[in-house]
Amino acid sequence: MSEGRTLVAETVPAALDAVAPLAAKIERACDELGLADDVAFKLNLALDELVTNLVTHGGSALPVAVSLIAHAGRLELLIVDSGPPFDPALAPAPDTSLAIEERPIGGLGLHLIRTLMDEVRYSRDGDRNRLVLVMRT
Amino acid sequence: MEIRIEERAQALVIRPVGRVDSVTASEFERVVVERLEAGAPAMIIDGSELVYISSAGLRVVLVAGKRLRASAGRLALCNLSKPIREVFEISGFASLFPVHDDLDAALRGLEGGGPTA
């Protein structure tokens, strides 16, 4: 298996305002590869939802290491944090068929990640969460 | 993010400019709720200058839709970019609210008594 080419590698504190500057870098990297706009959009949405989730579930201000790695035919966004163990695949899916009166507010972030990414791989590595989000290009 | 507001006869048009994310969604919510409390009977969220929306922004859209529904008002969306439209579809919002290609179609939809929010 090839190592891939690292396009972005940054460690930021888990904070809501850390997302937009990182999103701009991911956008630039995707632009340089000549990828369609929605690839960066989806990766950034997934990253945003994860960081927001971490901030609201006990991981505020912890360092989050984010890398964007290009492989042949796919991009991988690797996100490593030392927050509480959290596998987004285990979060319950919302019932999107409910009428508006019954729709609960919230619960969409992780559903968006799982739906928009081609693959989501989670592992707990010692005291860290290690999440690989894959988008085929 | 900045929010442009346009009052049309049929509806209040809310046009967020830039990113509606976890940071800016609270400002988006403040403006939307303020207008709903002032009695806007119908609202169109125009995405022509919206470049990004996360679940924090979707939450505000749902809050607006629920409030308008409770007061027999209506909410519609228009001018959503392809990825934003996809986000609305995945969330199930595209079946809760009418999504129109452009503002004229959204305004006509409200006149025509189409599906309510």
Short mmCIF file of C-alpha atoms in Angstrom, two decimals:
data_model
loop_
_atom_site.label_atom_id
_atom_site.label_comp_id
_atom_site.label_asym_id
_atom_site.label_seq_id
_atom_site.Cartn_x
_atom_site.Cartn_y
_atom_site.Cartn_z
CA MET A 1 0.00 0.00 0.00
CA SER A 2 1.40 3.38 -0.99
CA GLU A 3 2.13 6.07 1.57
CA GLY A 4 0.28 8.79 -0.27
CA ARG A 5 1.19 12.44 -0.54
CA THR A 6 0.47 14.71 2.42
CA LEU A 7 -1.22 17.90 1.24
CA VAL A 8 -2.18 19.42 4.58
CA ALA A 9 -0.88 18.55 8.06
CA GLU A 10 -1.90 20.73 10.96
CA THR A 11 -2.54 20.40 14.65
CA VAL A 12 -5.16 22.81 15.97
CA PRO A 13 -6.96 23.12 19.30
CA ALA A 14 -10.48 21.67 19.26
CA ALA A 15 -12.34 24.95 18.91
CA LEU A 16 -15.14 26.06 16.63
CA ASP A 17 -13.10 28.92 15.17
CA ALA A 18 -10.25 26.56 14.22
CA VAL A 19 -12.37 25.04 11.45
CA ALA A 20 -12.69 27.85 8.89
CA PRO A 21 -8.91 28.50 8.45
CA LEU A 22 -8.32 24.77 8.08
CA ALA A 23 -11.18 24.53 5.59
CA ALA A 24 -9.52 27.22 3.47
CA LYS A 25 -6.32 25.13 3.32
CA ILE A 26 -8.19 21.97 2.37
CA GLU A 27 -10.04 23.92 -0.30
CA ARG A 28 -6.77 25.22 -1.75
CA ALA A 29 -5.25 21.73 -1.77
CA CYS A 30 -8.28 20.30 -3.59
CA ASP A 31 -8.18 23.21 -6.04
CA GLU A 32 -4.55 22.51 -6.83
CA LEU A 33 -5.44 18.91 -7.62
CA GLY A 34 -8.15 20.19 -9.96
CA LEU A 35 -10.90 18.37 -8.06
CA ALA A 36 -14.57 19.32 -8.27
CA ASP A 37 -15.65 21.91 -5.67
CA ASP A 38 -17.88 19.48 -3.86
CA VAL A 39 -14.94 17.28 -2.78
CA ALA A 40 -13.53 20.04 -0.56
CA PHE A 41 -17.04 21.00 0.53
CA LYS A 42 -17.78 17.49 1.77
CA LEU A 43 -14.41 16.96 3.45
CA ASN A 44 -14.73 20.29 5.20
CA LEU A 45 -18.27 19.59 6.30
CA ALA A 46 -17.14 16.27 7.81
CA LEU A 47 -14.23 17.96 9.58
CA ASP A 48 -16.48 20.74 10.88
CA GLU A 49 -19.04 18.29 12.25
CA LEU A 50 -16.34 16.21 13.95
CA VAL A 51 -14.60 19.15 15.59
CA THR A 52 -17.95 20.60 16.69
CA ASN A 53 -18.85 17.22 18.15
CA LEU A 54 -15.54 16.99 19.97
CA VAL A 55 -15.92 20.51 21.39
CA THR A 56 -19.42 19.79 22.68
CA HIS A 57 -18.58 16.32 24.06
CA GLY A 58 -15.69 16.85 26.40
CA GLY A 59 -12.80 17.50 24.06
CA SER A 60 -12.77 21.29 24.00
CA ALA A 61 -9.31 22.80 23.44
CA LEU A 62 -7.59 19.39 23.13
CA PRO A 63 -5.17 19.22 20.21
CA VAL A 64 -6.59 17.73 17.02
CA ALA A 65 -4.17 16.57 14.33
CA VAL A 66 -5.63 16.85 10.85
CA SER A 67 -3.93 15.56 7.70
CA LEU A 68 -5.15 15.44 4.15
CA ILE A 69 -3.42 12.74 2.16
CA ALA A 70 -3.74 12.10 -1.57
CA HIS A 71 -3.62 8.51 -2.77
CA ALA A 72 -4.26 7.22 -6.26
CA GLY A 73 -8.00 7.61 -6.81
CA ARG A 74 -8.85 8.85 -3.34
CA LEU A 75 -8.28 11.49 -0.68
CA GLU A 76 -8.02 10.61 2.98
CA LEU A 77 -8.64 13.00 5.81
CA LEU A 78 -7.00 11.67 8.95
CA ILE A 79 -8.21 13.15 12.24
CA VAL A 80 -6.54 12.19 15.52
CA ASP A 81 -7.61 13.52 18.90
CA SER A 82 -7.30 12.55 22.56
CA GLY A 83 -10.97 13.15 23.41
CA PRO A 84 -13.27 10.54 24.93
CA PRO A 85 -13.58 7.38 22.81
CA PHE A 86 -15.98 8.13 20.01
CA ASP A 87 -16.87 6.12 16.95
CA PRO A 88 -19.15 8.16 14.69
CA ALA A 89 -20.37 4.96 13.02
CA LEU A 90 -22.13 4.01 16.26
CA ALA A 91 -24.22 7.18 16.56
CA PRO A 92 -27.89 6.50 15.80
CA ALA A 93 -29.14 7.62 12.40
CA PRO A 94 -31.91 10.23 12.46
CA ASP A 95 -35.32 9.37 11.03
CA THR A 96 -35.38 11.76 8.08
CA SER A 97 -38.89 10.69 7.07
CA LEU A 98 -40.60 12.32 10.07
CA ALA A 99 -43.01 15.23 9.61
CA ILE A 100 -41.67 18.62 10.61
CA GLU A 101 -43.50 18.66 13.95
CA GLU A 102 -41.82 15.39 14.95
CA ARG A 103 -38.33 16.10 13.65
CA PRO A 104 -35.97 16.55 16.60
CA ILE A 105 -33.62 19.53 16.45
CA GLY A 106 -30.07 18.25 15.93
CA GLY A 107 -28.51 14.86 15.35
CA LEU A 108 -27.68 15.54 11.71
CA GLY A 109 -23.94 16.16 11.84
CA LEU A 110 -22.76 12.56 12.09
CA HIS A 111 -25.40 11.42 9.62
CA LEU A 112 -23.98 13.90 7.11
CA ILE A 113 -20.45 12.54 7.64
CA ARG A 114 -21.52 8.94 7.12
CA THR A 115 -23.55 9.77 4.06
CA LEU A 116 -21.14 12.14 2.33
CA MET A 117 -17.95 10.14 2.83
CA ASP A 118 -17.22 7.05 0.76
CA GLU A 119 -15.71 5.36 3.78
CA VAL A 120 -15.31 6.14 7.50
CA ARG A 121 -12.75 4.10 9.47
CA TYR A 122 -12.45 4.50 13.21
CA SER A 123 -9.94 3.03 15.62
CA ARG A 124 -8.98 3.78 19.20
CA ASP A 125 -5.22 4.04 19.29
CA GLY A 126 -4.08 4.08 22.93
CA ASP A 127 -5.75 7.15 24.42
CA ARG A 128 -6.57 8.64 21.03
CA ASN A 129 -9.36 8.51 18.50
CA ARG A 130 -8.12 7.91 15.01
CA LEU A 131 -10.57 8.54 12.24
CA VAL A 132 -9.94 8.14 8.51
CA LEU A 133 -12.47 9.71 6.16
CA VAL A 134 -12.16 8.60 2.58
CA MET A 135 -13.42 10.28 -0.56
CA ARG A 136 -12.89 8.67 -3.91
CA THR A 137 -11.69 11.13 -6.50
CA MET B 1 -21.01 35.67 7.34
CA GLU B 2 -23.30 38.55 6.64
CA ILE B 3 -27.08 38.43 6.22
CA ARG B 4 -28.98 40.43 3.63
CA ILE B 5 -32.69 40.86 4.11
CA GLU B 6 -35.18 41.84 1.49
CA GLU B 7 -38.86 42.42 2.16
CA ARG B 8 -41.07 41.25 -0.67
CA ALA B 9 -44.85 41.28 -0.71
CA GLN B 10 -45.08 37.49 -0.46
CA ALA B 11 -42.26 36.80 1.96
CA LEU B 12 -39.22 37.96 3.81
CA VAL B 13 -36.13 36.94 1.87
CA ILE B 14 -33.12 36.01 4.00
CA ARG B 15 -29.84 35.79 2.13
CA PRO B 16 -26.87 34.57 4.17
CA VAL B 17 -23.58 35.55 2.57
CA GLY B 18 -20.58 33.25 3.09
CA ARG B 19 -20.40 30.42 5.61
CA VAL B 20 -23.07 29.30 8.04
CA ASP B 21 -21.09 27.06 10.37
CA SER B 22 -20.83 26.34 14.10
CA VAL B 23 -19.39 29.80 14.65
CA THR B 24 -21.82 31.87 12.59
CA ALA B 25 -25.04 29.85 13.04
CA SER B 26 -25.92 31.67 16.27
CA GLU B 27 -25.97 35.01 14.44
CA PHE B 28 -28.04 33.44 11.65
CA GLU B 29 -30.47 32.12 14.26
CA ARG B 30 -30.68 35.46 16.03
CA VAL B 31 -31.64 37.28 12.83
CA VAL B 32 -34.12 34.62 11.70
CA VAL B 33 -35.86 34.35 15.09
CA GLU B 34 -36.02 38.14 15.46
CA ARG B 35 -37.80 38.39 12.11
CA LEU B 36 -40.18 35.55 12.93
CA GLU B 37 -41.02 37.18 16.24
CA ALA B 38 -41.68 40.44 14.40
CA GLY B 39 -44.38 38.50 12.57
CA ALA B 40 -42.94 37.49 9.19
CA PRO B 41 -45.68 35.20 7.79
CA ALA B 42 -43.46 33.55 5.19
CA MET B 43 -39.74 33.26 4.73
CA ILE B 44 -37.51 32.36 1.83
CA ILE B 45 -33.92 31.40 2.51
CA ASP B 46 -32.04 32.39 -0.61
CA GLY B 47 -28.77 30.47 -0.96
CA SER B 48 -27.41 32.49 -3.89
CA GLU B 49 -24.53 33.80 -1.75
CA LEU B 50 -24.28 30.92 0.66
CA VAL B 51 -21.04 29.02 0.14
CA TYR B 52 -21.29 26.57 3.02
CA ILE B 53 -23.72 25.28 5.62
CA SER B 54 -23.13 22.73 8.38
CA SER B 55 -25.61 20.96 10.65
CA ALA B 56 -25.48 24.02 12.93
CA GLY B 57 -27.07 26.01 10.09
CA LEU B 58 -29.55 23.26 9.23
CA ARG B 59 -30.70 23.41 12.83
CA VAL B 60 -31.65 27.07 12.34
CA VAL B 61 -33.59 26.23 9.17
CA LEU B 62 -35.53 23.56 11.09
CA VAL B 63 -36.22 25.94 13.98
CA ALA B 64 -37.60 28.50 11.50
CA GLY B 65 -39.69 25.85 9.73
CA LYS B 66 -41.18 24.60 12.98
CA ARG B 67 -42.08 28.10 14.15
CA LEU B 68 -43.64 29.03 10.83
CA ARG B 69 -45.55 25.77 10.75
CA ALA B 70 -46.95 26.48 14.21
CA SER B 71 -48.23 29.86 13.00
CA ALA B 72 -49.51 28.51 9.65
CA GLY B 73 -46.69 30.36 7.90
CA ARG B 74 -44.41 29.02 5.23
CA LEU B 75 -40.74 28.49 4.59
CA ALA B 76 -39.10 27.89 1.23
CA LEU B 77 -35.54 27.72 -0.05
CA CYS B 78 -34.00 28.69 -3.34
CA ASN B 79 -30.71 29.06 -5.22
CA LEU B 80 -28.94 26.25 -3.38
CA SER B 81 -25.60 25.17 -4.82
CA LYS B 82 -25.23 21.50 -5.73
CA PRO B 83 -23.44 20.36 -2.55
CA ILE B 84 -25.74 22.43 -0.33
CA ARG B 85 -28.77 20.96 -2.03
CA GLU B 86 -27.32 17.51 -1.42
CA VAL B 87 -26.93 18.33 2.27
CA PHE B 88 -30.60 19.36 2.41
CA GLU B 89 -31.61 16.14 0.69
CA ILE B 90 -29.55 13.91 2.98
CA SER B 91 -31.04 15.66 6.00
CA GLY B 92 -34.57 15.02 4.73
CA PHE B 93 -35.20 18.78 4.59
CA ALA B 94 -35.86 18.77 0.87
CA SER B 95 -39.09 16.92 1.62
CA LEU B 96 -40.01 19.23 4.51
CA PHE B 97 -39.59 22.49 2.61
CA PRO B 98 -40.03 23.41 -1.04
CA VAL B 99 -36.64 23.93 -2.71
CA HIS B 100 -36.80 26.14 -5.81
CA ASP B 101 -34.22 26.85 -8.48
CA ASP B 102 -34.45 30.61 -8.11
CA LEU B 103 -36.09 33.37 -6.11
CA ASP B 104 -38.84 34.06 -8.66
CA ALA B 105 -39.91 30.44 -8.56
CA ALA B 106 -39.89 30.51 -4.74
CA LEU B 107 -42.05 33.66 -4.70
CA ARG B 108 -44.46 32.13 -7.21
CA GLY B 109 -44.58 28.96 -5.13
CA LEU B 110 -45.73 30.92 -2.10
CA GLU B 111 -48.43 32.69 -4.11
CA GLY B 112 -49.64 29.45 -5.59
CA GLY B 113 -50.36 27.89 -2.21
CA GLY B 114 -47.89 25.05 -2.74
CA PRO B 115 -46.78 22.75 0.04
CA THR B 116 -46.58 24.46 3.40
CA ALA B 117 -43.50 24.49 5.56
#
